[in-house]
XYZ file of C-alpha atoms in Angstrom:
663
model
C 74.315 253.699 76.193
C 76.901 253.734 72.422
C 78.772 251.208 70.675
C 81.874 252.908 71.750
C 82.010 251.799 75.098
C 83.515 248.022 74.559
C 84.401 244.687 75.736
C 80.448 243.383 77.050
C 79.851 239.705 77.656
C 76.854 238.537 76.597
C 74.722 235.447 78.712
C 71.785 233.968 77.578
C 69.389 232.888 79.709
C 66.843 230.382 76.549
C 63.884 229.505 79.149
C 60.623 228.061 78.375
C 58.508 230.721 78.265
C 60.945 233.823 77.164
C 64.343 233.880 76.081
C 67.037 236.239 78.220
C 70.182 238.225 76.865
C 72.295 240.397 78.773
C 75.118 242.351 78.458
C 77.567 242.582 80.999
C 80.619 245.310 81.517
C 83.934 242.740 81.191
C 85.287 244.925 83.012
C 83.287 245.875 86.225
C 80.461 242.731 85.491
C 77.764 245.088 86.120
C 74.261 244.960 83.540
C 74.617 247.409 80.887
C 71.798 245.853 79.474
C 69.209 243.456 78.760
C 65.829 242.122 76.658
C 63.622 239.001 77.174
C 61.665 237.765 73.897
C 59.255 234.812 73.991
C 60.993 231.207 73.850
C 60.182 229.466 70.045
C 60.981 225.974 71.362
C 60.754 224.518 67.859
C 63.010 227.160 66.665
C 65.315 228.759 69.829
C 68.399 229.963 67.113
C 65.569 232.436 65.577
C 64.493 233.261 68.646
C 68.201 234.405 69.732
C 68.344 236.422 67.235
C 65.095 237.823 67.905
C 66.375 239.224 71.107
C 70.810 239.833 69.601
C 68.371 242.477 66.375
C 67.335 244.302 70.221
C 69.939 244.541 72.024
C 71.964 245.260 68.679
C 69.624 248.695 68.156
C 72.362 250.395 70.758
C 75.064 248.379 70.812
C 78.305 247.266 68.484
C 78.521 243.630 67.595
C 81.953 243.636 68.264
C 81.382 245.004 71.136
C 80.429 241.621 72.540
C 83.743 239.903 73.938
C 82.795 236.810 74.994
C 79.482 234.992 75.044
C 77.794 231.949 77.422
C 74.951 230.382 77.064
C 72.962 228.338 79.878
C 69.159 226.545 78.709
C 67.094 223.741 79.410
C 66.939 222.253 76.229
C 68.898 218.657 77.280
C 66.953 218.624 80.114
C 63.711 219.149 78.362
C 64.525 216.716 75.653
C 64.948 214.031 77.702
C 62.073 214.995 80.348
C 59.344 215.143 76.096
C 60.870 211.098 75.991
C 62.832 213.953 72.224
C 65.236 211.864 72.093
C 67.704 209.574 68.251
C 68.194 206.519 67.971
C 71.461 204.513 69.964
C 73.519 201.971 71.043
C 74.760 201.283 74.388
C 77.856 198.539 74.905
C 78.270 197.646 78.343
C 81.259 195.569 78.774
C 81.733 193.159 81.312
C 78.156 193.676 83.042
C 76.209 191.107 84.653
C 73.830 189.472 81.997
C 70.822 188.740 84.462
C 71.690 192.442 86.031
C 71.122 194.105 82.432
C 68.659 191.987 80.993
C 65.693 192.919 84.164
C 67.455 196.613 83.537
C 65.762 196.431 80.503
C 62.804 194.279 81.250
C 61.833 197.739 83.791
C 63.617 200.540 81.404
C 66.487 201.579 82.740
C 68.625 202.701 79.909
C 66.920 204.767 77.502
C 68.025 203.062 74.160
C 66.999 199.085 72.998
C 70.327 198.778 70.723
C 72.767 197.041 73.241
C 74.748 194.007 73.986
C 76.503 193.414 76.819
C 80.225 191.472 76.352
C 82.415 189.456 78.082
C 85.320 192.247 79.925
C 85.877 194.463 82.027
C 87.756 195.058 85.611
C 88.249 194.235 88.809
C 88.386 198.103 91.436
C 92.263 197.649 91.262
C 92.210 197.248 88.005
C 92.907 194.137 87.316
C 91.502 193.163 83.867
C 88.380 191.247 85.031
C 87.907 189.150 81.432
C 89.182 189.943 77.869
C 87.572 192.385 76.053
C 85.650 190.256 73.709
C 85.704 191.798 70.463
C 84.224 188.340 68.248
C 81.028 188.482 68.886
C 80.486 192.488 69.905
C 82.596 193.042 66.188
C 79.980 191.722 64.097
C 76.756 193.074 65.913
C 78.478 196.854 65.138
C 78.262 195.881 61.664
C 74.743 195.370 62.009
C 73.532 197.692 65.012
C 75.971 200.958 63.986
C 74.508 201.795 61.262
C 71.676 203.069 62.600
C 72.709 205.065 65.739
C 74.081 207.938 65.733
C 75.425 208.254 68.251
C 76.644 205.612 70.532
C 77.620 204.510 74.168
C 80.043 203.193 75.397
C 80.167 201.860 79.168
C 82.608 198.953 80.914
C 82.740 197.430 84.659
C 84.913 199.230 86.790
C 85.998 201.390 84.080
C 86.619 204.153 85.874
C 89.485 201.798 87.881
C 90.798 200.674 84.163
C 89.729 202.291 81.167
C 91.308 200.729 78.915
C 88.134 198.211 77.325
C 86.179 201.415 76.451
C 88.593 203.146 75.042
C 89.769 200.265 72.338
C 86.024 199.987 71.861
C 85.771 203.992 70.857
C 88.791 203.637 68.563
C 87.396 200.266 66.821
C 84.264 202.112 66.427
C 85.811 205.085 65.453
C 88.427 203.258 62.496
C 84.570 201.748 60.873
C 82.208 204.615 60.877
C 83.978 207.025 60.069
C 82.618 210.771 62.527
C 80.551 208.565 64.489
C 79.866 210.396 68.510
C 81.183 207.850 71.350
C 80.524 208.538 74.335
C 82.655 206.578 77.341
C 81.033 206.764 80.721
C 84.898 206.615 82.597
C 84.632 210.775 81.027
C 81.464 211.281 82.670
C 81.781 210.129 85.851
C 84.325 209.086 88.330
C 82.036 207.340 90.361
C 81.384 203.740 91.004
C 78.326 202.517 90.112
C 78.292 200.858 87.208
C 74.611 200.804 86.189
C 74.106 204.196 86.951
C 76.979 204.952 84.773
C 76.213 203.199 82.084
C 72.695 204.822 82.082
C 73.942 208.237 82.183
C 77.432 207.503 78.900
C 73.363 206.521 77.347
C 71.770 209.783 78.132
C 74.886 211.631 77.072
C 74.864 209.582 74.172
C 70.988 210.176 73.192
C 71.361 213.926 73.336
C 74.851 214.625 71.272
C 72.339 214.793 67.639
C 70.370 217.357 69.288
C 73.091 219.470 70.791
C 74.274 219.220 68.098
C 71.822 220.653 65.839
C 71.059 223.221 68.487
C 74.314 224.254 69.262
C 75.349 224.905 65.913
C 72.280 226.831 64.473
C 73.539 229.662 67.254
C 77.013 229.525 66.020
C 75.361 230.638 63.091
C 73.221 232.982 64.303
C 76.374 235.287 65.476
C 78.718 234.308 62.431
C 76.004 235.825 60.618
C 75.950 239.006 62.843
C 79.714 238.810 62.539
C 80.473 238.454 65.886
C 83.659 236.216 66.289
C 83.469 235.578 70.213
C 83.992 232.484 72.551
C 81.022 230.607 73.387
C 80.428 229.022 77.062
C 78.358 226.823 77.812
C 76.408 226.902 81.645
C 76.894 223.557 83.496
C 74.830 221.705 85.948
C 76.774 222.991 88.825
C 76.631 226.498 87.466
C 80.610 226.649 86.180
C 80.924 227.277 82.679
C 82.526 224.994 79.556
C 83.080 225.837 75.934
C 81.101 224.588 73.424
C 83.092 222.335 71.348
C 82.857 220.627 74.759
C 79.540 220.880 75.855
C 78.351 219.817 72.406
C 79.490 216.047 73.717
C 79.164 215.999 76.803
C 75.504 217.206 76.667
C 74.225 215.156 79.793
C 76.693 217.778 81.991
C 74.300 220.474 80.927
C 71.144 219.982 82.821
C 69.271 221.791 85.181
C 71.698 224.874 83.628
C 68.628 226.961 84.036
C 68.390 227.481 87.738
C 72.409 227.416 88.018
C 72.402 230.073 86.058
C 69.506 231.745 88.185
C 71.436 230.522 91.169
C 75.420 232.558 90.495
C 73.631 234.735 88.689
C 71.597 236.230 92.005
C 75.110 235.590 94.093
C 75.924 238.243 91.744
C 73.554 240.450 91.842
C 73.989 240.906 95.611
C 77.850 239.962 96.341
C 75.454 237.437 98.501
C 79.212 235.725 100.208
C 80.007 239.557 101.498
C 76.718 238.581 103.728
C 78.493 237.152 105.800
C 75.730 234.224 105.846
C 74.382 231.686 103.924
C 71.212 232.912 101.364
C 67.852 231.207 99.980
C 67.438 231.531 96.423
C 63.639 231.596 95.533
C 63.433 231.426 92.050
C 60.407 232.010 90.751
C 58.692 231.231 87.036
C 56.390 231.329 85.210
C 55.378 227.515 85.955
C 57.641 226.243 88.830
C 59.558 228.031 92.148
C 62.976 226.935 92.412
C 65.006 227.320 95.796
C 68.875 227.288 95.351
C 70.822 227.294 99.357
C 74.065 229.260 99.511
C 76.659 229.310 101.990
C 78.890 232.180 103.576
C 80.848 232.652 100.721
C 77.735 233.330 98.159
C 78.409 229.481 96.308
C 75.470 227.306 95.632
C 75.094 223.874 97.152
C 75.613 220.559 95.284
C 74.163 217.767 95.327
C 75.920 214.548 96.755
C 73.742 212.208 94.426
C 73.960 212.655 91.167
C 69.833 214.192 89.221
C 66.972 212.203 87.989
C 66.654 213.581 84.914
C 62.449 212.355 83.872
C 63.026 208.500 85.332
C 66.227 208.129 84.305
C 68.700 207.971 87.278
C 72.767 209.855 86.285
C 75.672 209.889 88.244
C 75.544 213.509 86.574
C 76.502 216.664 89.512
C 74.448 220.083 90.118
C 73.456 222.470 92.406
C 71.354 220.808 94.394
C 67.744 222.033 93.441
C 64.483 222.430 95.335
C 61.713 223.212 92.898
C 57.751 223.080 93.114
C 54.356 223.791 91.062
C 54.432 227.072 91.897
C 54.470 229.839 89.496
C 53.392 233.283 87.263
C 51.386 230.861 85.849
C 49.571 228.817 87.360
C 46.313 227.066 87.033
C 44.327 228.866 90.211
C 41.461 226.924 90.851
C 38.982 228.156 93.805
C 38.530 227.694 97.190
C 38.945 223.345 98.811
C 39.541 221.915 102.074
C 40.092 224.320 104.772
C 38.136 226.671 102.921
C 42.015 227.620 101.182
C 42.670 228.684 97.617
C 43.912 226.019 95.223
C 47.268 227.174 93.328
C 48.788 225.063 90.453
C 50.364 222.812 90.076
C 49.298 222.844 86.661
C 49.671 226.254 83.836
C 47.719 228.038 82.042
C 48.264 231.660 80.096
C 46.728 233.915 82.294
C 43.357 235.577 81.786
C 44.850 239.519 81.547
C 46.638 238.237 78.799
C 44.539 235.614 77.009
C 42.171 239.094 76.014
C 44.969 241.354 74.738
C 44.711 241.592 70.749
C 49.297 240.688 70.670
C 48.074 236.573 72.396
C 47.745 235.432 69.302
C 44.182 233.060 69.398
C 43.037 235.612 71.372
C 39.456 236.412 72.360
C 37.868 240.182 72.118
C 35.720 240.243 75.639
C 35.130 238.236 78.309
C 31.970 239.312 79.048
C 30.981 236.581 75.639
C 31.868 233.452 77.331
C 29.941 231.509 79.342
C 32.110 230.589 82.856
C 30.575 227.840 85.986
C 32.854 227.296 88.594
C 36.356 227.951 86.861
C 36.360 230.600 84.113
C 38.576 228.301 82.524
C 38.937 229.327 78.688
C 40.519 226.618 75.671
C 42.155 227.009 72.501
C 43.324 224.939 69.526
C 46.023 223.396 68.551
C 47.748 221.683 65.521
C 50.207 220.026 67.227
C 49.365 215.970 67.680
C 46.665 213.748 66.969
C 43.320 213.059 68.386
C 42.700 209.577 69.134
C 39.167 208.979 69.884
C 35.453 211.057 68.917
C 35.823 213.523 71.869
C 38.798 214.517 70.668
C 37.792 215.114 67.822
C 35.006 216.579 68.249
C 36.026 218.863 70.575
C 38.501 219.915 68.296
C 35.621 220.520 65.036
C 33.988 223.027 68.102
C 37.202 225.246 68.453
C 37.653 225.207 64.661
C 35.324 229.102 65.306
C 38.050 229.911 68.000
C 38.346 230.083 72.144
C 35.756 228.671 74.216
C 35.354 228.722 77.626
C 34.783 224.165 79.203
C 31.515 224.972 80.120
C 30.533 225.595 76.797
C 33.174 223.103 74.902
C 31.882 220.690 77.414
C 27.782 221.338 76.898
C 27.275 217.737 76.509
C 28.331 215.934 78.268
C 26.941 213.929 81.066
C 29.651 214.574 83.784
C 31.744 217.831 83.403
C 33.693 216.687 86.226
C 34.765 213.522 83.828
C 34.587 215.712 80.221
C 37.404 218.075 81.871
C 39.393 215.836 83.049
C 39.358 214.423 79.444
C 40.325 217.892 78.149
C 43.224 218.066 80.680
C 44.743 214.872 79.492
C 44.682 216.505 75.817
C 46.415 219.806 76.780
C 48.943 217.629 78.378
C 49.808 215.687 75.052
C 49.043 219.097 73.584
C 46.670 218.686 71.347
C 44.735 222.035 73.415
C 45.719 224.941 75.844
C 44.561 226.480 78.073
C 43.361 229.690 79.801
C 42.569 230.581 82.936
C 42.907 232.806 86.433
C 46.454 233.142 87.653
C 48.603 235.033 90.040
C 49.510 236.752 87.317
C 46.051 237.503 86.756
C 45.258 238.325 91.421
C 48.159 241.111 90.767
C 46.177 243.631 88.096
C 43.588 242.609 90.649
C 45.152 244.118 93.472
C 46.621 246.993 91.799
C 49.766 245.857 92.225
C 50.630 245.089 88.524
C 49.381 247.109 85.297
C 50.869 245.256 81.883
C 47.750 243.529 80.872
C 44.091 243.584 80.283
C 42.832 244.659 83.872
C 38.504 243.247 83.532
C 39.238 240.952 82.239
C 40.976 239.264 85.070
C 38.514 241.389 87.703
C 36.196 238.568 85.784
C 38.215 235.200 86.037
C 38.818 236.750 90.071
C 33.976 237.114 90.271
C 34.029 234.072 89.036
C 35.815 232.093 91.340
C 34.939 234.200 94.101
C 31.538 232.960 94.388
C 30.398 236.256 95.433
C 32.735 237.437 97.662
C 34.524 240.309 97.610
C 36.546 240.927 94.941
C 39.322 242.465 96.453
C 39.163 239.677 100.025
C 39.154 237.009 98.020
C 42.351 238.208 95.780
C 44.960 239.109 99.156
C 43.753 235.440 100.132
C 45.525 234.146 96.659
C 47.908 236.693 98.174
C 48.172 234.678 101.347
C 48.126 231.338 99.617
C 50.677 232.687 97.622
C 53.587 233.978 100.476
C 52.536 230.284 102.393
C 53.277 227.612 99.741
C 56.569 230.074 99.192
C 57.421 229.925 102.293
C 56.845 226.569 103.483
C 58.636 224.912 100.776
C 61.480 226.897 101.642
C 61.451 226.172 105.302
C 60.637 222.038 103.745
C 64.321 222.044 101.752
C 65.533 224.365 105.157
C 65.046 221.013 107.376
C 66.140 218.752 105.253
C 69.105 219.824 104.308
C 69.445 219.764 108.337
C 68.333 215.695 108.142
C 64.958 216.425 109.191
C 62.649 216.275 106.531
C 58.703 218.026 106.900
C 55.510 215.477 105.392
C 53.152 217.851 104.493
C 50.707 215.131 105.991
C 52.894 214.504 109.537
C 51.305 216.044 112.597
C 54.226 218.689 111.874
C 54.180 219.962 108.935
C 50.430 220.701 109.702
C 51.512 222.971 112.656
C 53.971 224.540 110.217
C 51.487 225.042 107.556
C 48.653 226.571 109.782
C 51.156 228.991 111.525
C 52.804 229.797 107.916
C 49.351 230.100 107.193
C 48.565 232.096 110.377
C 45.483 230.498 110.637
C 44.620 230.881 114.440
C 41.642 229.149 114.518
C 43.219 225.452 114.275
C 45.275 225.513 117.472
C 48.848 226.771 118.403
C 51.126 229.550 116.186
C 55.152 229.102 115.951
C 57.471 231.743 114.253
C 60.076 230.860 112.743
C 63.420 232.227 112.021
C 65.270 231.463 108.592
C 68.834 230.694 108.542
C 70.032 232.947 106.040
C 68.609 235.921 103.897
C 65.795 235.582 100.600
C 67.031 236.435 97.727
C 64.076 237.353 94.953
C 65.039 235.880 91.185
C 62.701 235.674 88.142
C 59.342 238.365 86.659
C 57.120 237.805 90.118
C 59.567 237.695 93.193
C 58.689 241.427 93.290
C 55.452 240.768 94.054
C 55.775 237.950 96.457
C 60.216 237.800 98.597
C 59.457 240.797 100.953
C 56.480 238.709 102.387
C 58.042 235.878 101.946
C 60.774 237.209 104.378
C 58.730 238.212 107.009
C 56.571 234.554 107.740
C 60.247 233.629 107.730
C 61.701 235.873 109.832
C 63.865 236.220 107.498
C 66.240 239.569 105.810
C 65.640 239.463 102.327
C 67.739 241.333 98.893
C 65.933 241.433 95.970
C 68.158 242.679 93.260
C 68.007 245.107 90.255
C 67.781 242.817 86.848
C 65.843 240.079 89.040
C 64.091 238.800 85.918
C 67.449 237.882 84.200
C 69.230 236.468 86.808
C 69.607 233.272 84.832
C 71.201 235.184 81.901
C 73.323 237.263 84.123
C 74.078 233.690 86.429
C 75.085 232.808 83.051
C 77.520 235.666 81.773
C 79.265 235.832 85.066
C 79.775 232.349 85.226
C 83.458 230.570 85.373
C 85.172 228.389 84.367
C 86.522 224.747 86.980
C 87.208 221.802 86.265
C 87.716 218.619 88.653
C 89.002 215.164 88.467
C 90.045 212.804 90.995
C 92.833 210.480 91.295
C 93.224 207.471 93.590
C 96.058 205.281 93.855
C 95.512 202.187 95.533
C 97.421 199.250 97.628
C 97.451 196.032 95.114
C 99.718 193.887 97.681
C 103.312 193.257 98.484
C 103.733 196.991 99.077
C 102.942 198.073 96.009
C 100.954 200.825 94.727
C 98.751 201.620 92.255
C 97.995 204.759 90.293
C 94.165 205.223 88.529
C 94.490 207.509 85.691
C 92.305 208.691 83.540
C 93.900 206.814 80.729
C 95.834 204.404 81.288
C 97.128 202.034 85.397
C 100.661 202.465 86.817
C 101.809 200.546 89.311
C 104.635 201.134 91.663
C 107.179 200.526 94.702
C 105.834 202.764 96.787
C 102.907 205.221 98.063
C 105.649 208.849 97.080
C 106.598 207.437 93.869
C 103.298 206.869 92.723
C 102.170 210.658 93.979
C 104.745 212.048 92.403
C 104.130 209.582 88.686
C 100.141 211.058 88.899
C 101.603 214.530 89.009
C 103.577 213.930 86.364
C 101.542 213.450 83.890
C 97.952 214.589 84.901
C 98.814 218.980 85.701
C 100.085 218.354 81.897
C 97.009 215.850 81.426
C 94.592 218.449 82.943
C 95.990 221.740 81.270
C 95.214 219.901 77.681
C 91.508 219.597 78.738
C 90.651 222.147 79.804
C 92.020 224.166 77.177
C 89.357 221.571 75.028
C 86.734 222.263 77.197
C 86.971 226.079 77.104
C 89.785 226.969 79.550
C 91.831 230.309 78.430
C 94.661 230.015 81.042
C 94.117 227.676 82.602
C 95.044 227.182 87.022
C 95.642 224.696 88.192
C 95.471 223.048 92.020
C 95.588 219.822 93.924
C 94.577 218.519 96.908
C 96.513 215.181 99.009
C 94.643 212.932 101.665
C 95.711 210.492 102.386
C 93.547 207.586 104.796
C 96.121 205.567 107.326
C 94.827 203.327 110.176
C 96.590 201.956 112.998
C 96.022 198.513 113.424
C 98.501 195.965 116.035
C 101.240 199.518 116.544
C 101.324 199.520 112.687
C 100.583 202.074 110.729
C 97.959 200.330 107.252
C 97.378 202.806 104.188
C 94.139 202.048 102.848
C 94.116 204.286 100.001
C 95.368 208.134 98.815
C 92.974 210.455 96.792
C 94.322 213.341 94.378
C 92.000 215.621 94.166
C 92.192 218.427 91.020
C 91.524 222.117 90.911
C 91.431 223.922 87.300
C 90.238 227.103 87.015
C 90.657 230.387 84.715
C 94.203 232.075 86.248
C 92.173 234.935 87.229
C 89.694 233.494 89.539
C 93.259 231.064 90.917
C 93.383 231.914 95.429
C 96.691 230.180 95.405
C 99.479 228.188 93.218
C 100.473 224.385 92.561
């Protein structure tokens, strides 16, 4: 491979443990090369720089024609509450509902004002916009906020009050970032729209810093190429758009993985649905693909942390099982307990390249579990117990059993250590599925003897291979059970883990003949393995589920492949409703217009929306936008007369080369 081959797309999947970079050929969209580099969460720019440096050993920088980035940065910032100071302006909301929502922590900011204004469902002004009350509040609060969210009641039917407030803020405070609720969602839930707008405003300064640092990396390497970001529905938008709409990139990583897996196996050619099983270090994501290979979308908006939003995402089912999941040993029903907590695999802890690693596992004394505690510099200690632990760890990593010597109750001390680990004060090493694969000889990448010693501690006299085989069997059971749960959920029949049906399914998957009758399964689709550990589990999981499987080449970097292979797509809906007297109102994204009949309203809407969508899509990153639309009318007959309920115009904008029909 050399720099004489031109026309590459660079796909990047910035994950929590590793960041993957993939080069796809611009013409065939085939993988030319890839690298995986450890993620430095505090410096994503350096992480990408390191990966890029490795890739450019085989390619010239001018080979790269475009760049696409998938990242969970926005999701992590919200979950970890790493947000900036913002303000929220609510227009026309019920004051009592706002007060109750504030008390319950619904809004991600305390700097909130509710003023009169807003519209009704038909887009008529409900009350005049109270500028007199708003202006003094703006002068006092906006200088202390990095960005502002504005949400008006029924702004999706008439955005004029939101637009007026944004103009006012921009005239008073030059350069302040303002998010309007109607720009993020056309759904009618006013409270969720306010939360969504506020979360987006929270993220803008953070994402600006990240994306601008990433841009700098490419500039310094002499790479002049457009940069796109994967949205939570798996499609792409331009970097400038993503900077101002960062909330649209939540679940960007899993969405890219679904697109990448579909692309690598050509899932649209299966002639049947498929299921992407993306196994990571901490969690496994299950994503349903339809017969065309497209990932299913959630009908509800995504929930991030404790906040519900109106942002549409892929329909993803996540459970706590990955290559680095902590294995505790045998528990209830003599079955092995795995996860959901994550630890560093023992086989990696005892490698010289591991920061803070220890020389030999024989130097550590374990009891029930081979748990190693590593020091960390993050956070502040809150009591004498934590300070004593930190002092003991100054000499290097220690076994949890040894570290808690002198504690009256080991179980209580262990819970205290787990609390410290959650807060980043310490980190754990322990026995994981990755270690199990080393014991069974399926993987020989790191320290095999350390993995075997960990298994010996947990096995408690049981044969190591027998114990590790049972760990493997348990992992297959967990994956298969959760795929089935998602399958049943899609058909409207949720399965509870503590129900009779749930227990029967679980026992049958585990092949536990001692617990009663067995049933066999036939999953409605093909399993597609994704993620670095998937090679080890996808075949046997498919066998248990009675279905076919596909493990594509480059399955370990499906997210980066999906980022590079993704396409631009923008959807927008305009409603036309009767307002009485035989007149119809078009609810446009920038205004409302009334007409004598529905056909005139439709004609005008198409006349103004097509250029508006073309301009919007160019700003959002489309190169050559192609616009399609679909018209839906709801008309009912009553008393021999036809009553027009509504007309919906659904617009779809894609790249010209991805278009399937013309407007």
